Amino acid sequence: DLDNFLFLKITIFFILFSIIWTFFLGIGLPLLLFASFFYYIFLGTLILVSSRTIGSSVMYIIFKNFFFYFIKKYLNKKKKVNKKLINFITKNQFKFFFSIRLIPGIPYQIPDLLPIIFNMNILTFISTKFLGSLISNLIIINIFSNFYQKLNIKYVENASSTDLNLLISIVLFILLLVIGFYFKGKYFKN
């Protein structure tokens, strides 16, 4: 079928574009808007989070292999790094970086680059990136998708109730804000 072939071509292009866009630290809003417009909520979330995880993982591996020594040397030279905080984060890498992805308002580039300082294991990086981004991207894609449906400009119509989805996404967004501020207060008291 021609429509399925076109859909597949657009999806492959979007995945490749998302990987490259994330690798070069592009902002996330255009990707979220397109995924909300073109896909069902769960499919768009899965495609976007997977491709952004691949792009940031490749970027992390390259930066870690080529720039880790220079970053460590720079930080040791400045001696402005709180050793107690570094030790805490190093011992709790998964919990810290998972929760920092839940804090609203932090650009995703910071949690993508910050693990380089802590020499994070690549599997831990991938799992925190994927799982930490899944919830927030699902909520944002759900909100945008519902707005597109209300304006009757959504490419793929969702069969479920738009009003209920919008209400659920707003409640989940507020819950995400509360969880994010809790973790922000827990890890960033000083």
PDB file of C-alpha atoms in Angstrom:
ATOM      1  CA  ASP A   1       0.000   0.000   0.000  1.00  0.00           C
ATOM      2  CA  LEU A   2       1.338   3.433  -0.964  1.00  0.00           C
ATOM      3  CA  ASP A   3       0.217   5.143   2.253  1.00  0.00           C
ATOM      4  CA  ASN A   4       2.023   2.581   4.417  1.00  0.00           C
ATOM      5  CA  PHE A   5       5.176   2.931   2.327  1.00  0.00           C
ATOM      6  CA  LEU A   6       5.071   6.737   2.673  1.00  0.00           C
ATOM      7  CA  PHE A   7       4.454   6.400   6.418  1.00  0.00           C
ATOM      8  CA  LEU A   8       7.454   4.059   6.705  1.00  0.00           C
ATOM      9  CA  LYS A   9       9.700   6.422   4.715  1.00  0.00           C
ATOM     10  CA  ILE A  10       8.706   9.395   6.886  1.00  0.00           C
ATOM     11  CA  THR A  11       9.263   7.352  10.033  1.00  0.00           C
ATOM     12  CA  ILE A  12      12.741   6.232   8.944  1.00  0.00           C
ATOM     13  CA  PHE A  13      13.648   9.808   8.022  1.00  0.00           C
ATOM     14  CA  PHE A  14      12.308  11.068  11.370  1.00  0.00           C
ATOM     15  CA  ILE A  15      14.306   8.464  13.315  1.00  0.00           C
ATOM     16  CA  LEU A  16      17.536   9.331  11.473  1.00  0.00           C
ATOM     17  CA  PHE A  17      16.885  13.058  11.805  1.00  0.00           C
ATOM     18  CA  SER A  18      16.156  12.678  15.547  1.00  0.00           C
ATOM     19  CA  ILE A  19      19.381  10.744  16.104  1.00  0.00           C
ATOM     20  CA  ILE A  20      21.464  13.357  14.271  1.00  0.00           C
ATOM     21  CA  TRP A  21      19.564  16.284  15.853  1.00  0.00           C
ATOM     22  CA  THR A  22      20.129  14.883  19.351  1.00  0.00           C
ATOM     23  CA  PHE A  23      23.777  14.097  18.636  1.00  0.00           C
ATOM     24  CA  PHE A  24      24.382  17.755  17.776  1.00  0.00           C
ATOM     25  CA  LEU A  25      22.463  18.877  20.907  1.00  0.00           C
ATOM     26  CA  GLY A  26      19.501  20.387  19.065  1.00  0.00           C
ATOM     27  CA  ILE A  27      16.527  21.545  21.111  1.00  0.00           C
ATOM     28  CA  GLY A  28      13.803  18.980  21.687  1.00  0.00           C
ATOM     29  CA  LEU A  29      10.673  20.994  20.895  1.00  0.00           C
ATOM     30  CA  PRO A  30      10.605  20.492  17.099  1.00  0.00           C
ATOM     31  CA  LEU A  31      10.920  16.733  17.537  1.00  0.00           C
ATOM     32  CA  LEU A  32       8.152  16.687  20.138  1.00  0.00           C
ATOM     33  CA  LEU A  33       5.866  18.765  17.916  1.00  0.00           C
ATOM     34  CA  PHE A  34       6.376  16.489  14.916  1.00  0.00           C
ATOM     35  CA  ALA A  35       5.929  13.273  16.928  1.00  0.00           C
ATOM     36  CA  SER A  36       2.726  14.715  18.409  1.00  0.00           C
ATOM     37  CA  PHE A  37       1.414  15.672  14.991  1.00  0.00           C
ATOM     38  CA  PHE A  38       2.337  12.610  12.964  1.00  0.00           C
ATOM     39  CA  TYR A  39       2.006   9.591  15.305  1.00  0.00           C
ATOM     40  CA  TYR A  40      -0.317   8.105  17.854  1.00  0.00           C
ATOM     41  CA  ILE A  41       0.723   9.102  21.358  1.00  0.00           C
ATOM     42  CA  PHE A  42       2.448   5.887  22.433  1.00  0.00           C
ATOM     43  CA  LEU A  43       4.063   5.149  19.076  1.00  0.00           C
ATOM     44  CA  GLY A  44       5.367   8.721  18.800  1.00  0.00           C
ATOM     45  CA  THR A  45       6.753   8.577  22.329  1.00  0.00           C
ATOM     46  CA  LEU A  46       8.477   5.255  21.736  1.00  0.00           C
ATOM     47  CA  ILE A  47       9.999   6.332  18.404  1.00  0.00           C
ATOM     48  CA  LEU A  48      11.147   9.698  19.742  1.00  0.00           C
ATOM     49  CA  VAL A  49      12.605   8.442  23.029  1.00  0.00           C
ATOM     50  CA  SER A  50      14.360   5.529  21.303  1.00  0.00           C
ATOM     51  CA  SER A  51      15.932   7.683  18.601  1.00  0.00           C
ATOM     52  CA  ARG A  52      16.957  10.396  21.076  1.00  0.00           C
ATOM     53  CA  THR A  53      18.487   7.733  23.319  1.00  0.00           C
ATOM     54  CA  ILE A  54      20.539   6.409  20.393  1.00  0.00           C
ATOM     55  CA  GLY A  55      21.681   9.905  19.398  1.00  0.00           C
ATOM     56  CA  SER A  56      22.658  10.939  22.907  1.00  0.00           C
ATOM     57  CA  SER A  57      24.386   7.596  23.560  1.00  0.00           C
ATOM     58  CA  VAL A  58      26.568   7.962  20.463  1.00  0.00           C
ATOM     59  CA  MET A  59      27.337  11.545  21.496  1.00  0.00           C
ATOM     60  CA  TYR A  60      28.143  10.403  25.041  1.00  0.00           C
ATOM     61  CA  ILE A  61      30.528   7.677  23.840  1.00  0.00           C
ATOM     62  CA  ILE A  62      32.381  10.070  21.545  1.00  0.00           C
ATOM     63  CA  PHE A  63      32.617  12.867  24.108  1.00  0.00           C
ATOM     64  CA  LYS A  64      33.642  10.477  26.869  1.00  0.00           C
ATOM     65  CA  ASN A  65      36.395   8.891  24.769  1.00  0.00           C
ATOM     66  CA  PHE A  66      37.819  12.129  23.398  1.00  0.00           C
ATOM     67  CA  PHE A  67      37.162  14.782  26.051  1.00  0.00           C
ATOM     68  CA  PHE A  68      37.013  13.017  29.438  1.00  0.00           C
ATOM     69  CA  TYR A  69      40.681  13.649  30.176  1.00  0.00           C
ATOM     70  CA  PHE A  70      40.425  17.368  29.346  1.00  0.00           C
ATOM     71  CA  ILE A  71      37.265  17.829  31.411  1.00  0.00           C
ATOM     72  CA  LYS A  72      38.787  16.027  34.416  1.00  0.00           C
ATOM     73  CA  LYS A  73      41.997  18.060  34.096  1.00  0.00           C
ATOM     74  CA  TYR A  74      40.022  21.310  33.906  1.00  0.00           C
ATOM     75  CA  LEU A  75      37.904  20.456  36.964  1.00  0.00           C
ATOM     76  CA  ASN A  76      40.945  19.425  39.016  1.00  0.00           C
ATOM     77  CA  LYS A  77      42.694  22.647  38.038  1.00  0.00           C
ATOM     78  CA  LYS A  78      39.759  24.842  39.117  1.00  0.00           C
ATOM     79  CA  LYS A  79      39.267  23.032  42.454  1.00  0.00           C
ATOM     80  CA  LYS A  80      35.758  24.458  42.728  1.00  0.00           C
ATOM     81  CA  VAL A  81      34.096  21.079  42.634  1.00  0.00           C
ATOM     82  CA  ASN A  82      32.381  19.916  45.810  1.00  0.00           C
ATOM     83  CA  LYS A  83      34.011  16.531  46.519  1.00  0.00           C
ATOM     84  CA  LYS A  84      31.146  15.471  48.799  1.00  0.00           C
ATOM     85  CA  LEU A  85      28.605  16.087  46.035  1.00  0.00           C
ATOM     86  CA  ILE A  86      30.781  14.289  43.466  1.00  0.00           C
ATOM     87  CA  ASN A  87      31.070  11.231  45.739  1.00  0.00           C
ATOM     88  CA  PHE A  88      27.307  11.215  46.383  1.00  0.00           C
ATOM     89  CA  ILE A  89      26.479  11.395  42.679  1.00  0.00           C
ATOM     90  CA  THR A  90      29.087   8.769  41.793  1.00  0.00           C
ATOM     91  CA  LYS A  91      27.577   6.327  44.310  1.00  0.00           C
ATOM     92  CA  ASN A  92      23.986   7.031  43.187  1.00  0.00           C
ATOM     93  CA  GLN A  93      24.404   7.599  39.452  1.00  0.00           C
ATOM     94  CA  PHE A  94      21.232   5.878  38.276  1.00  0.00           C
ATOM     95  CA  LYS A  95      18.939   7.491  40.866  1.00  0.00           C
ATOM     96  CA  PHE A  96      20.491  10.931  40.440  1.00  0.00           C
ATOM     97  CA  PHE A  97      20.441  11.057  36.641  1.00  0.00           C
ATOM     98  CA  PHE A  98      17.013   9.434  36.406  1.00  0.00           C
ATOM     99  CA  SER A  99      15.569  11.983  38.803  1.00  0.00           C
ATOM    100  CA  ILE A 100      17.360  14.942  37.204  1.00  0.00           C
ATOM    101  CA  ARG A 101      15.572  14.104  33.947  1.00  0.00           C
ATOM    102  CA  LEU A 102      12.273  14.453  35.805  1.00  0.00           C
ATOM    103  CA  ILE A 103      13.011  17.994  37.010  1.00  0.00           C
ATOM    104  CA  PRO A 104      11.100  20.394  34.787  1.00  0.00           C
ATOM    105  CA  GLY A 105      12.947  23.217  33.113  1.00  0.00           C
ATOM    106  CA  ILE A 106      16.340  21.518  32.816  1.00  0.00           C
ATOM    107  CA  PRO A 107      17.343  21.358  29.147  1.00  0.00           C
ATOM    108  CA  TYR A 108      18.007  17.756  28.135  1.00  0.00           C
ATOM    109  CA  GLN A 109      21.515  18.661  26.946  1.00  0.00           C
ATOM    110  CA  ILE A 110      22.699  19.088  30.550  1.00  0.00           C
ATOM    111  CA  PRO A 111      21.777  15.565  31.727  1.00  0.00           C
ATOM    112  CA  ASP A 112      23.182  14.235  28.452  1.00  0.00           C
ATOM    113  CA  LEU A 113      26.599  15.839  28.984  1.00  0.00           C
ATOM    114  CA  LEU A 114      26.891  15.849  32.777  1.00  0.00           C
ATOM    115  CA  PRO A 115      27.489  12.055  33.103  1.00  0.00           C
ATOM    116  CA  ILE A 116      30.824  12.515  31.293  1.00  0.00           C
ATOM    117  CA  ILE A 117      32.223  14.133  34.446  1.00  0.00           C
ATOM    118  CA  PHE A 118      31.224  11.096  36.515  1.00  0.00           C
ATOM    119  CA  ASN A 119      32.526   8.531  34.008  1.00  0.00           C
ATOM    120  CA  MET A 120      29.141   6.828  33.924  1.00  0.00           C
ATOM    121  CA  ASN A 121      28.790   3.320  32.528  1.00  0.00           C
ATOM    122  CA  ILE A 122      27.176   3.384  29.066  1.00  0.00           C
ATOM    123  CA  LEU A 123      24.399   0.953  30.060  1.00  0.00           C
ATOM    124  CA  THR A 124      23.503   3.137  33.040  1.00  0.00           C
ATOM    125  CA  PHE A 125      23.502   6.168  30.752  1.00  0.00           C
ATOM    126  CA  ILE A 126      21.213   4.485  28.217  1.00  0.00           C
ATOM    127  CA  SER A 127      18.776   3.265  30.868  1.00  0.00           C
ATOM    128  CA  THR A 128      18.558   6.640  32.639  1.00  0.00           C
ATOM    129  CA  LYS A 129      18.141   8.444  29.318  1.00  0.00           C
ATOM    130  CA  PHE A 130      15.439   6.113  28.035  1.00  0.00           C
ATOM    131  CA  LEU A 131      13.462   5.614  31.251  1.00  0.00           C
ATOM    132  CA  GLY A 132      13.866   9.186  32.494  1.00  0.00           C
ATOM    133  CA  SER A 133      12.763  10.678  29.178  1.00  0.00           C
ATOM    134  CA  LEU A 134       9.875   8.278  28.643  1.00  0.00           C
ATOM    135  CA  ILE A 135       7.499   9.790  31.195  1.00  0.00           C
ATOM    136  CA  SER A 136       8.046  13.443  30.342  1.00  0.00           C
ATOM    137  CA  ASN A 137       7.955  12.870  26.574  1.00  0.00           C
ATOM    138  CA  LEU A 138       4.764  10.828  26.880  1.00  0.00           C
ATOM    139  CA  ILE A 139       3.087  13.656  28.780  1.00  0.00           C
ATOM    140  CA  ILE A 140       4.258  16.384  26.410  1.00  0.00           C
ATOM    141  CA  ILE A 141       3.379  14.413  23.275  1.00  0.00           C
ATOM    142  CA  ASN A 142      -0.024  13.651  24.766  1.00  0.00           C
ATOM    143  CA  ILE A 143      -0.683  17.344  25.463  1.00  0.00           C
ATOM    144  CA  PHE A 144       0.417  18.487  21.989  1.00  0.00           C
ATOM    145  CA  SER A 145      -1.446  15.630  20.309  1.00  0.00           C
ATOM    146  CA  ASN A 146      -4.667  16.600  22.072  1.00  0.00           C
ATOM    147  CA  PHE A 147      -4.248  20.228  21.046  1.00  0.00           C
ATOM    148  CA  TYR A 148      -3.713  19.156  17.435  1.00  0.00           C
ATOM    149  CA  GLN A 149      -6.875  17.063  17.630  1.00  0.00           C
ATOM    150  CA  LYS A 150      -8.854  19.970  19.075  1.00  0.00           C
ATOM    151  CA  LEU A 151      -7.699  22.115  16.144  1.00  0.00           C
ATOM    152  CA  ASN A 152      -8.526  19.284  13.690  1.00  0.00           C
ATOM    153  CA  ILE A 153      -5.028  19.339  12.204  1.00  0.00           C
ATOM    154  CA  LYS A 154      -3.716  16.043  13.566  1.00  0.00           C
ATOM    155  CA  TYR A 155      -2.299  13.741  10.892  1.00  0.00           C
ATOM    156  CA  VAL A 156      -3.207  10.501  12.659  1.00  0.00           C
ATOM    157  CA  GLU A 157      -6.520  10.637  14.477  1.00  0.00           C
ATOM    158  CA  ASN A 158      -6.664   8.917  17.826  1.00  0.00           C
ATOM    159  CA  ALA A 159      -9.801   6.940  18.552  1.00  0.00           C
ATOM    160  CA  SER A 160      -9.901   7.737  22.265  1.00  0.00           C
ATOM    161  CA  SER A 161     -11.611  10.670  23.895  1.00  0.00           C
ATOM    162  CA  THR A 162      -9.647  13.866  23.430  1.00  0.00           C
ATOM    163  CA  ASP A 163     -11.049  15.578  26.501  1.00  0.00           C
ATOM    164  CA  LEU A 164     -10.162  12.685  28.796  1.00  0.00           C
ATOM    165  CA  ASN A 165      -6.663  12.420  27.295  1.00  0.00           C
ATOM    166  CA  LEU A 166      -6.115  16.142  27.760  1.00  0.00           C
ATOM    167  CA  LEU A 167      -7.242  15.978  31.387  1.00  0.00           C
ATOM    168  CA  ILE A 168      -5.040  12.941  32.088  1.00  0.00           C
ATOM    169  CA  SER A 169      -2.009  14.575  30.445  1.00  0.00           C
ATOM    170  CA  ILE A 170      -2.454  17.778  32.447  1.00  0.00           C
ATOM    171  CA  VAL A 171      -2.748  15.798  35.696  1.00  0.00           C
ATOM    172  CA  LEU A 172       0.340  13.757  34.778  1.00  0.00           C
ATOM    173  CA  PHE A 173       2.233  16.951  33.926  1.00  0.00           C
ATOM    174  CA  ILE A 174       1.380  18.449  37.312  1.00  0.00           C
ATOM    175  CA  LEU A 175       2.442  15.188  38.969  1.00  0.00           C
ATOM    176  CA  LEU A 176       5.719  15.315  37.044  1.00  0.00           C
ATOM    177  CA  LEU A 177       6.276  18.885  38.273  1.00  0.00           C
ATOM    178  CA  VAL A 178       5.690  17.838  41.883  1.00  0.00           C
ATOM    179  CA  ILE A 179       8.045  14.852  41.558  1.00  0.00           C
ATOM    180  CA  GLY A 180      10.650  17.026  39.846  1.00  0.00           C
ATOM    181  CA  PHE A 181      10.552  19.679  42.550  1.00  0.00           C
ATOM    182  CA  TYR A 182      10.777  16.978  45.217  1.00  0.00           C
ATOM    183  CA  PHE A 183      13.966  15.601  43.670  1.00  0.00           C
ATOM    184  CA  LYS A 184      15.278  19.106  43.074  1.00  0.00           C
ATOM    185  CA  GLY A 185      14.880  19.843  46.789  1.00  0.00           C
ATOM    186  CA  LYS A 186      16.419  16.510  47.748  1.00  0.00           C
ATOM    187  CA  TYR A 187      19.557  16.794  45.617  1.00  0.00           C
ATOM    188  CA  PHE A 188      20.082  20.541  45.413  1.00  0.00           C
ATOM    189  CA  LYS A 189      19.516  21.828  48.953  1.00  0.00           C
ATOM    190  CA  ASN A 190      22.583  24.087  48.948  1.00  0.00           C
TER     191      ASN A 190
END
